[in-house]
XYZ file of C-alpha atoms in Angstrom:
656
model
C -25.018 154.305 -32.743
C -28.715 154.200 -33.898
C -30.025 150.875 -34.681
C -30.066 151.384 -38.598
C -26.456 152.370 -39.066
C -25.432 149.160 -36.658
C -27.446 147.421 -39.367
C -25.291 148.815 -42.185
C -22.152 148.250 -41.041
C -23.024 144.811 -40.318
C -23.991 144.248 -43.401
C -20.673 145.917 -44.969
C -19.089 143.966 -42.801
C -17.658 146.582 -40.145
C -16.809 145.632 -37.005
C -19.484 146.412 -33.929
C -19.339 146.563 -30.500
C -21.963 143.483 -29.488
C -23.074 145.709 -26.139
C -24.323 148.444 -28.937
C -26.841 145.411 -30.075
C -28.344 145.284 -26.028
C -30.708 147.862 -25.840
C -32.299 146.732 -28.709
C -32.384 143.224 -27.478
C -33.392 143.546 -24.066
C -36.685 145.274 -25.772
C -40.008 144.774 -23.615
C -42.389 143.093 -25.940
C -41.943 139.622 -27.802
C -42.754 141.218 -31.063
C -40.577 143.667 -30.643
C -37.980 141.540 -30.085
C -38.543 139.640 -33.011
C -38.769 142.201 -35.044
C -34.711 142.836 -34.081
C -32.963 139.875 -34.720
C -35.006 139.114 -37.475
C -34.012 142.432 -38.759
C -29.828 140.871 -37.326
C -30.477 137.845 -39.254
C -30.773 139.520 -43.061
C -28.196 142.173 -42.464
C -25.640 139.296 -40.743
C -26.260 136.747 -43.787
C -25.746 139.486 -45.840
C -22.419 139.719 -45.061
C -21.886 136.102 -45.468
C -21.278 135.442 -41.588
C -23.722 132.606 -41.500
C -23.271 130.841 -38.871
C -23.943 134.356 -36.500
C -26.843 135.320 -38.221
C -28.172 131.635 -37.615
C -27.981 132.346 -34.025
C -30.542 135.159 -34.688
C -32.399 134.178 -37.184
C -33.473 130.852 -34.878
C -34.461 133.424 -31.563
C -36.425 135.054 -33.912
C -38.472 132.225 -35.427
C -39.151 130.996 -31.977
C -39.771 134.740 -29.974
C -42.194 134.792 -33.951
C -44.304 131.318 -32.344
C -42.891 129.810 -35.495
C -43.397 132.720 -38.061
C -43.963 131.624 -42.451
C -43.378 134.669 -42.770
C -39.207 133.955 -41.535
C -39.552 130.513 -43.572
C -37.959 132.270 -46.729
C -34.787 133.550 -44.943
C -35.086 131.278 -42.432
C -34.044 128.750 -44.636
C -31.631 130.336 -47.201
C -29.685 131.405 -43.752
C -29.526 126.967 -43.002
C -29.228 126.486 -46.578
C -25.516 127.939 -47.022
C -24.766 125.873 -43.514
C -26.191 123.309 -44.996
C -27.775 122.325 -42.174
C -30.294 120.143 -44.107
C -31.596 118.772 -40.048
C -32.503 122.507 -39.302
C -34.278 122.746 -42.326
C -36.224 120.004 -41.723
C -37.517 120.392 -37.975
C -38.791 123.693 -39.702
C -40.660 121.843 -41.767
C -42.252 119.736 -39.146
C -42.969 122.652 -36.462
C -45.291 124.615 -39.544
C -46.860 121.075 -40.438
C -47.163 120.498 -36.851
C -48.960 124.109 -36.536
C -50.616 123.865 -39.629
C -52.115 120.290 -38.056
C -53.853 121.798 -35.027
C -55.606 124.318 -37.141
C -56.688 121.494 -39.251
C -55.741 122.884 -42.564
C -55.580 119.641 -44.142
C -53.515 120.378 -47.501
C -51.120 122.691 -45.751
C -50.030 120.597 -42.882
C -49.801 117.895 -45.983
C -47.259 120.191 -48.075
C -44.913 121.318 -44.815
C -44.772 117.644 -43.737
C -43.860 116.867 -47.762
C -41.322 119.139 -47.680
C -40.460 118.155 -44.257
C -39.545 114.519 -45.720
C -38.112 115.856 -48.931
C -35.221 117.546 -47.621
C -33.457 114.584 -46.824
C -34.047 112.859 -50.379
C -33.304 116.473 -51.605
C -29.736 117.204 -50.512
C -28.548 113.365 -50.721
C -29.132 111.839 -47.379
C -30.418 108.467 -45.961
C -34.322 109.130 -46.647
C -35.889 107.732 -42.322
C -39.747 107.580 -41.302
C -40.382 110.632 -39.301
C -42.508 108.780 -37.136
C -43.999 111.929 -35.423
C -45.379 113.278 -39.390
C -47.214 110.191 -39.941
C -49.028 109.866 -36.528
C -50.152 113.502 -37.087
C -51.439 112.497 -40.562
C -53.253 109.351 -39.121
C -54.325 111.326 -36.090
C -56.061 113.696 -38.427
C -57.350 111.710 -41.675
C -58.999 109.213 -38.272
C -61.183 112.500 -37.684
C -62.336 111.926 -41.363
C -61.906 108.032 -41.856
C -64.313 105.955 -43.650
C -65.569 102.476 -42.714
C -65.225 100.126 -45.593
C -66.115 96.032 -45.266
C -64.999 93.065 -47.050
C -68.349 93.164 -50.069
C -69.594 89.609 -50.411
C -69.569 87.883 -53.690
C -66.064 87.979 -54.569
C -65.180 86.093 -57.275
C -68.891 83.645 -57.129
C -71.436 86.539 -58.115
C -68.713 89.926 -59.002
C -64.472 90.197 -59.663
C -61.902 91.423 -57.469
C -62.203 95.129 -58.004
C -59.345 97.170 -57.858
C -58.602 100.664 -57.769
C -54.925 101.868 -58.600
C -53.776 105.932 -57.300
C -51.847 107.775 -59.996
C -49.284 109.497 -59.065
C -49.782 113.219 -59.050
C -47.282 115.529 -59.274
C -42.933 114.153 -58.676
C -39.672 114.069 -59.881
C -40.698 113.649 -64.117
C -38.415 110.597 -63.605
C -40.480 108.392 -61.086
C -43.641 110.268 -62.344
C -42.472 108.309 -66.127
C -41.646 105.324 -64.694
C -44.760 105.006 -62.635
C -46.776 105.675 -65.947
C -45.311 103.237 -67.343
C -45.728 100.415 -64.929
C -49.521 101.934 -64.753
C -49.996 101.487 -68.274
C -48.502 97.614 -67.439
C -51.631 96.916 -65.440
C -54.422 98.379 -67.456
C -52.896 96.238 -70.960
C -52.347 92.867 -68.680
C -54.759 92.681 -65.950
C -57.099 89.906 -66.377
C -60.619 90.933 -66.697
C -62.320 87.638 -66.156
C -61.430 88.385 -62.837
C -60.921 91.442 -62.153
C -62.600 95.228 -62.349
C -59.675 97.934 -62.590
C -59.924 101.808 -62.362
C -57.033 104.955 -61.587
C -57.550 107.596 -59.298
C -55.762 110.822 -60.191
C -55.203 113.188 -57.550
C -53.961 115.917 -59.178
C -56.446 119.383 -60.191
C -57.073 119.402 -64.149
C -55.391 122.612 -64.977
C -52.510 120.493 -63.028
C -52.665 117.631 -65.485
C -53.445 119.608 -68.905
C -49.952 120.885 -68.296
C -48.177 118.010 -68.284
C -48.718 116.440 -71.631
C -46.724 113.564 -70.178
C -50.232 113.375 -67.597
C -52.573 113.337 -70.621
C -51.204 110.310 -72.894
C -51.061 108.223 -70.436
C -54.395 108.819 -69.455
C -55.485 108.095 -72.989
C -53.480 104.919 -72.748
C -54.868 103.500 -69.976
C -58.604 104.167 -71.322
C -57.588 102.890 -74.865
C -56.891 99.882 -72.254
C -60.817 99.969 -71.530
C -59.408 101.486 -68.115
C -61.813 103.713 -66.573
C -59.755 106.426 -65.259
C -61.354 109.301 -62.732
C -60.581 112.390 -62.215
C -61.357 115.124 -59.656
C -63.935 118.089 -60.477
C -62.638 119.578 -58.438
C -60.743 123.169 -58.829
C -59.932 123.340 -55.276
C -56.804 122.054 -53.827
C -58.149 122.208 -49.824
C -60.993 119.644 -51.274
C -58.921 117.973 -53.875
C -57.660 115.055 -51.363
C -61.649 114.097 -49.793
C -62.983 114.163 -53.384
C -60.104 111.337 -54.936
C -61.259 109.533 -51.557
C -64.529 110.000 -51.458
C -65.161 108.836 -55.333
C -62.808 105.603 -54.186
C -64.638 105.123 -51.191
C -67.886 105.479 -53.756
C -66.013 102.797 -55.902
C -66.635 100.024 -53.912
C -62.825 98.379 -54.672
C -62.183 95.682 -52.526
C -58.303 96.804 -52.706
C -56.841 99.851 -53.121
C -53.237 99.805 -54.700
C -50.626 102.923 -54.081
C -47.875 103.629 -55.762
C -45.630 106.799 -54.155
C -47.045 106.307 -50.214
C -45.118 108.439 -48.748
C -43.127 109.874 -51.351
C -46.311 112.197 -51.731
C -47.985 111.968 -48.974
C -51.232 112.940 -50.338
C -51.692 108.572 -51.025
C -50.757 108.471 -47.425
C -53.463 110.980 -46.513
C -55.678 109.141 -48.950
C -54.424 105.329 -47.316
C -55.545 106.631 -43.546
C -58.662 107.595 -45.479
C -59.471 104.173 -45.218
C -61.622 104.673 -48.035
C -61.241 100.694 -49.063
C -60.834 97.706 -46.615
C -56.564 96.329 -47.865
C -55.181 99.468 -49.035
C -51.589 97.634 -49.986
C -47.994 99.918 -51.943
C -45.990 99.511 -54.524
C -42.738 99.754 -52.896
C -40.338 100.632 -55.543
C -37.543 101.393 -53.855
C -36.593 103.214 -50.664
C -38.943 101.693 -47.709
C -39.326 104.706 -45.908
C -40.270 106.317 -49.530
C -43.240 103.591 -50.335
C -44.287 101.795 -47.514
C -45.576 101.839 -44.080
C -46.204 99.233 -41.136
C -49.509 100.788 -41.587
C -50.703 99.085 -44.673
C -52.080 95.469 -45.095
C -49.581 94.353 -47.766
C -46.400 96.122 -49.316
C -45.107 94.335 -52.919
C -41.339 94.983 -53.513
C -39.772 94.903 -57.331
C -36.141 94.258 -55.535
C -34.994 92.255 -52.611
C -33.759 94.925 -50.331
C -36.103 96.677 -50.437
C -38.337 94.501 -49.316
C -35.825 93.324 -45.957
C -36.668 96.148 -44.900
C -40.261 96.729 -45.607
C -41.822 96.919 -42.373
C -45.028 95.502 -43.379
C -45.561 92.738 -44.664
C -44.471 91.776 -47.853
C -44.112 89.944 -51.495
C -41.089 89.472 -53.959
C -42.019 90.560 -57.310
C -39.787 90.510 -60.602
C -40.487 94.344 -61.844
C -40.700 93.019 -65.938
C -41.293 96.173 -68.485
C -42.110 96.132 -72.019
C -38.416 96.525 -72.912
C -37.501 98.344 -76.489
C -35.978 96.215 -79.036
C -32.900 97.868 -81.495
C -35.199 97.635 -84.993
C -37.963 99.880 -83.140
C -36.440 103.091 -82.119
C -35.843 106.136 -84.528
C -32.522 107.196 -82.748
C -30.602 109.940 -83.413
C -27.311 110.400 -85.518
C -24.304 110.987 -83.372
C -24.242 113.752 -85.509
C -27.335 115.248 -84.273
C -25.757 115.804 -80.680
C -22.282 117.433 -82.025
C -20.542 114.031 -81.744
C -18.034 112.485 -84.424
C -19.159 109.223 -85.897
C -16.172 107.313 -85.178
C -16.353 108.745 -81.688
C -17.405 106.424 -77.996
C -20.592 107.252 -76.904
C -20.384 106.584 -72.656
C -23.808 107.117 -71.018
C -25.113 107.537 -67.910
C -29.134 108.337 -66.687
C -31.383 109.495 -63.521
C -32.291 112.496 -61.429
C -29.653 114.955 -60.514
C -29.363 113.401 -56.809
C -27.802 110.314 -58.217
C -24.420 112.544 -59.847
C -23.394 114.098 -56.226
C -20.410 111.669 -56.180
C -16.769 113.323 -56.868
C -14.699 109.924 -56.916
C -17.063 108.760 -59.801
C -16.514 111.340 -61.101
C -12.788 111.457 -60.985
C -12.750 108.129 -63.057
C -14.718 109.459 -66.084
C -12.582 112.762 -66.091
C -9.728 110.965 -66.469
C -10.723 108.737 -69.014
C -11.891 111.761 -70.811
C -8.877 112.854 -71.083
C -6.903 109.823 -71.424
C -8.822 108.777 -74.721
C -9.956 112.076 -76.570
C -12.621 110.325 -79.080
C -15.205 109.397 -75.594
C -17.643 111.240 -75.025
C -19.708 110.784 -72.416
C -23.651 111.467 -72.165
C -25.547 112.839 -68.831
C -30.119 111.634 -69.467
C -31.476 113.555 -66.438
C -29.538 116.465 -65.243
C -29.479 119.652 -67.555
C -28.385 121.747 -64.226
C -24.808 122.576 -63.694
C -22.985 119.874 -60.599
C -21.679 122.385 -58.034
C -18.389 120.971 -58.238
C -17.636 119.499 -61.643
C -16.493 122.831 -62.895
C -13.585 122.061 -60.202
C -12.540 118.860 -62.207
C -13.663 119.384 -66.501
C -10.950 122.048 -68.195
C -12.646 123.756 -71.348
C -11.375 120.684 -73.411
C -13.345 118.000 -71.895
C -16.414 119.724 -70.784
C -17.069 120.290 -74.163
C -16.844 116.602 -74.490
C -19.847 115.825 -71.447
C -23.082 116.499 -72.441
C -25.839 117.349 -69.197
C -29.338 116.468 -71.270
C -33.117 116.788 -69.587
C -34.611 113.005 -69.656
C -37.428 112.986 -71.820
C -39.803 110.480 -72.879
C -37.883 109.956 -75.837
C -34.879 109.257 -74.276
C -34.522 105.382 -75.397
C -33.319 107.737 -79.090
C -30.103 109.145 -77.354
C -29.539 105.828 -75.086
C -29.775 103.478 -78.204
C -26.659 105.601 -79.706
C -24.789 104.543 -76.336
C -21.849 102.045 -76.809
C -20.924 101.873 -73.201
C -23.887 102.538 -70.396
C -22.253 103.186 -66.380
C -24.574 102.405 -63.896
C -24.678 105.646 -61.620
C -22.546 105.582 -58.827
C -23.645 104.968 -55.631
C -27.423 105.068 -56.323
C -27.974 103.310 -58.818
C -31.222 103.261 -61.955
C -33.261 100.560 -62.639
C -35.694 100.615 -65.850
C -33.267 102.882 -67.901
C -30.364 100.273 -67.575
C -32.890 97.206 -68.182
C -34.016 99.042 -71.031
C -29.798 99.692 -72.582
C -29.587 95.860 -71.682
C -32.195 94.964 -73.806
C -30.397 97.164 -76.634
C -27.379 95.244 -76.673
C -25.734 97.896 -74.735
C -23.321 96.692 -72.200
C -23.866 97.990 -68.473
C -20.463 98.371 -65.714
C -21.858 98.434 -62.075
C -21.500 98.178 -58.939
C -22.214 95.390 -56.912
C -24.221 96.138 -53.578
C -23.667 94.902 -49.820
C -27.851 93.906 -49.245
C -26.684 93.085 -45.791
C -26.872 96.505 -44.544
C -29.299 98.833 -43.770
C -30.788 100.158 -47.213
C -29.382 103.317 -48.561
C -30.969 104.519 -51.470
C -27.745 106.158 -51.692
C -25.985 103.697 -51.783
C -27.372 100.586 -53.589
C -26.794 98.229 -56.457
C -29.242 96.241 -58.830
C -26.555 94.795 -60.612
C -27.165 90.622 -59.603
C -30.858 91.047 -59.156
C -30.950 92.718 -62.696
C -29.004 89.614 -64.265
C -25.333 91.442 -65.086
C -22.946 88.448 -65.026
C -19.148 89.418 -63.529
C -17.464 90.427 -66.524
C -19.248 93.729 -65.985
C -18.597 94.187 -62.296
C -16.732 96.725 -60.040
C -16.312 96.231 -56.514
C -17.851 98.194 -54.110
C -16.388 102.331 -54.355
C -13.427 100.196 -56.093
C -13.194 102.877 -58.071
C -9.379 101.663 -59.701
C -11.011 98.134 -60.820
C -13.706 100.685 -62.447
C -11.207 102.479 -64.528
C -9.483 99.070 -65.672
C -12.998 98.028 -66.654
C -14.380 101.280 -68.181
C -10.625 101.378 -70.494
C -10.846 98.028 -71.266
C -14.186 98.146 -73.155
C -13.695 101.666 -74.757
C -10.693 99.553 -76.492
C -12.123 96.550 -76.933
C -15.366 96.824 -80.078
C -15.436 92.996 -80.494
C -16.255 92.689 -76.616
C -18.480 95.580 -76.267
C -20.387 93.528 -78.492
C -20.554 89.995 -76.498
C -21.074 91.712 -73.501
C -24.068 93.867 -74.965
C -25.829 90.711 -76.573
C -25.678 88.137 -73.385
C -26.939 91.193 -71.458
C -30.172 91.119 -74.153
C -30.446 88.124 -73.789
C -30.437 87.733 -69.134
C -32.941 90.983 -69.398
C -35.731 89.187 -71.816
C -35.509 86.287 -70.186
C -35.952 87.655 -66.357
C -37.454 91.157 -67.046
C -39.164 90.957 -70.153
C -42.609 89.599 -69.490
C -44.800 92.355 -68.036
C -47.784 90.438 -68.320
C -45.765 87.560 -65.841
C -45.661 90.255 -63.419
C -48.853 91.172 -63.771
C -50.120 87.929 -63.052
C -47.953 87.306 -60.364
C -49.417 90.275 -58.615
C -53.309 89.823 -59.577
C -52.404 86.031 -57.495
C -51.058 88.072 -54.296
C -54.041 90.401 -54.439
C -56.133 87.251 -54.094
C -54.316 85.785 -51.689
C -54.627 88.936 -49.075
C -58.388 89.000 -49.815
C -58.344 85.631 -49.240
C -56.239 85.915 -46.158
C -58.667 88.761 -44.831
C -61.796 86.422 -44.990
C -59.661 84.243 -43.018
C -59.255 86.934 -40.177
C -62.884 88.494 -40.352
C -64.502 84.691 -39.998
C -61.525 83.877 -37.611
C -62.861 87.029 -35.650
C -66.499 86.832 -35.465
C -69.108 84.294 -33.418
C -69.777 82.394 -36.096
C -73.798 81.966 -35.515
C -73.928 85.645 -35.820
C -71.940 85.942 -39.561
C -74.223 82.829 -40.359
C -77.178 85.747 -39.490
C -75.479 88.918 -40.765
C -75.020 87.344 -44.310
C -77.722 84.977 -44.753
C -81.082 86.829 -42.749
C -82.743 88.290 -45.767
C -82.540 84.395 -47.702
C -80.986 85.052 -50.610
C -76.894 83.796 -49.914
C -76.289 81.047 -47.947
C -72.848 81.635 -45.587
C -70.850 79.472 -47.682
C -71.726 81.982 -50.725
C -70.279 84.979 -48.871
C -67.135 83.327 -47.065
C -65.387 83.676 -49.872
C -62.212 81.005 -48.896
C -64.151 78.354 -50.726
C -63.794 80.156 -53.507
C -60.053 81.414 -52.842
C -58.559 78.229 -51.955
C -58.873 77.032 -55.498
C -58.378 79.949 -57.663
C -55.247 80.644 -58.157
C -54.032 82.992 -61.486
C -51.789 81.235 -63.523
C -48.673 82.517 -64.650
C -48.527 83.128 -68.406
C -45.757 83.031 -71.464
C -46.505 86.156 -73.748
C -49.155 84.084 -75.369
C -51.142 82.413 -73.333
C -54.606 83.123 -73.266
C -56.778 82.555 -70.146
C -59.481 79.948 -71.901
C -58.588 77.196 -69.697
C -58.713 79.401 -66.441
C -62.027 80.916 -67.247
C -63.405 77.045 -67.822
C -61.224 76.250 -64.656
C -63.214 78.667 -62.643
C -66.831 78.276 -64.725
C -66.419 74.555 -63.045
C -65.704 75.602 -59.980
C -68.173 78.385 -59.582
C -70.956 75.187 -60.874
C -69.856 73.300 -57.562
C -70.419 76.181 -55.367
C -73.584 76.972 -56.572
C -74.557 73.411 -56.629
C -73.428 73.025 -52.840
C -74.825 76.457 -52.124
C -78.671 74.386 -53.593
C -77.719 72.180 -51.166
C -76.673 73.568 -48.072
C -79.440 75.865 -48.357
C -82.228 73.205 -49.002
C -81.478 71.132 -46.414
C -81.073 74.490 -43.556
C -84.303 75.243 -44.641
C -84.764 71.871 -44.087
C -82.790 71.988 -40.679
C -84.689 74.938 -39.410
C -88.683 73.093 -40.047
C -87.748 70.462 -38.067
C -86.419 72.773 -35.220
C -89.789 74.192 -35.290
C -91.323 70.069 -35.162
C -89.413 69.471 -32.301
C -89.789 72.497 -30.056
C -93.682 71.943 -30.889
C -94.213 68.586 -30.091
C -91.479 69.848 -26.887
C -94.173 71.429 -25.567
C -96.895 68.970 -26.190
C -94.453 66.559 -24.236
C -93.828 68.657 -21.406
C -97.924 69.685 -21.464
C -98.751 65.901 -21.309
C -96.434 65.604 -18.675
C -97.364 68.261 -16.380
C -100.834 67.272 -16.824
C -100.278 63.757 -15.322
C -98.568 64.574 -12.745
C -101.655 66.720 -11.688
C -104.246 63.686 -12.217
C -101.553 61.279 -10.279
C -101.525 64.549 -7.770
C -105.105 63.927 -7.465
C -105.884 59.837 -7.158
C -102.958 60.407 -4.470
C -105.304 63.117 -2.597
C -108.514 60.661 -3.255
C -107.344 57.774 -1.545
C -106.266 59.411 1.596
C -110.023 61.173 2.538
C -112.231 59.818 4.819
C -114.761 59.130 1.772
C -112.823 57.402 0.246
C -111.516 55.078 2.205
C -115.456 54.194 3.618
C -115.950 53.721 0.258
C -113.593 51.084 0.428
C -115.136 49.578 3.179
C -118.608 49.270 1.868
C -117.121 47.452 -1.229
C -116.065 44.800 0.589
C -119.017 44.348 2.592
C -120.753 43.690 -1.064
C -118.454 41.573 -1.790
C -118.615 39.872 1.111
C -122.434 39.102 0.670
C -122.319 38.014 -3.233
C -122.671 41.258 -5.218
C -120.381 42.248 -8.382
C -118.567 46.018 -7.466
C -116.705 47.679 -9.977
C -113.149 49.531 -9.099
């Protein structure tokens, strides 16, 4: 049987004798054997014999030297087997291949696909140290060498560069933009100059209205926004890094370090002397040991962060119900007396069948209950097996958009996702007096973004908490709230009070971060001093005669400066006055020390002159003494002495 006939038989699931394949599998050239194995993989894939297809595609993949052309078929076959490890390794292999060819953008894209493979399939994120090491190696070829600039808080402000998110999941991007806007709004301009850099091509930006709106908001807060000029994706990363370096920031702040490897590569290029990151969630997505510092919004993400970290409570501009123009229930096809349950988040957060089974049971028991899922606009694979048509009509899968508050405000009860929770949207719900049911969390275990909860950190009281994976308790509590409207209202009001008290002051959050920035700079200057020869540092900083060493070493200032923790109405007038007083005292000290230094230099010069004159005089004395000793020992000198004695004996005067 010829080869094409064999392929047709395989695709039609007709049995064949494996021995018939041997002549084709044993061809001389590696190229021919690769092509044969590829065609066999295609045939078995069509026949839905995925395991056999895997054997042939893996052989073809190896024989082809990991050809990029085989990747689509390779991915299809391994997806059918749910073999995420092989998918991740395939992307990684191509990334390494591109790195060897120094194709930076292609390398980053493949590595990003490799690292995202787990997250996209609800598997625990893990660090791939090989990938990160290869990116670091590439970055060293182009690395900047920034230095800590002098004059911070004495002759200039601290300069901050923020890297805005690029192409990310819309839920993540909306959240990070929201946080970025708060920093643009509340930064203390008396102490900080702030610029935001967008690591995305122009035509990508203009296709996203949310990004355009966010850039305008930041500009309206008086901050600079730097957008790349290039339309070449190969040049993008280096242009952004160069623009940051030219800005000469003291600190570069990154939002999505490993969630977007372009950010990681920019950080590895070191366009700023200090690089820190906001640890938003899963450490393997947002923090790495090469950072100078990280700021974590949650305790568990800090626990597992592999670098120096500080905890800051995430605080946002919480909504108020009276300011939300919410939809009517009828707009969503829900009766006015219907009870609405709501959850929110990306599709990967709704993959727990037991969680869905409880909701299906509740919908079966209570025919006037409706369930809305914000953030999921495609079918969840196993859900069709659980939902009968009558119940399916009362489940709404709605895309999460910027105006989600208009739908969220309709909820009678919010159910936090399980096992992977939502954060800011839960805070918004609490602020709208919506009671939130959530599962408890064991923070002692290794951080797992597929199984964690913020319930206690957000201030949810015990009446709203369910034991971890106790779906029976979850069902009972949910039924209790559905039946008891007064209890819902009472607990909703408690939620509102708690969240506004703990998480409703974004200016306070920004101040906490600013204090951390100052401490990191102070720490960096101390390291610089400790690792340097004091005299060398003095000469390097004061050689021009314009600045004293004390002025350039900012430790003196920074050890006295602390940006206070205000209430929302507090201004910085008193702090500014304190800073001016300290600055004046410092400049007086600098002038005194500078004058003293000049006087010391003059005295030192005079002492050196006196020392030279003293040594010369001493040498002259020693020479004269030697001459005298020589003369006294000569015959002439002895004869002269006797002649003088003879004259004295005759009564004549003599001169010594």
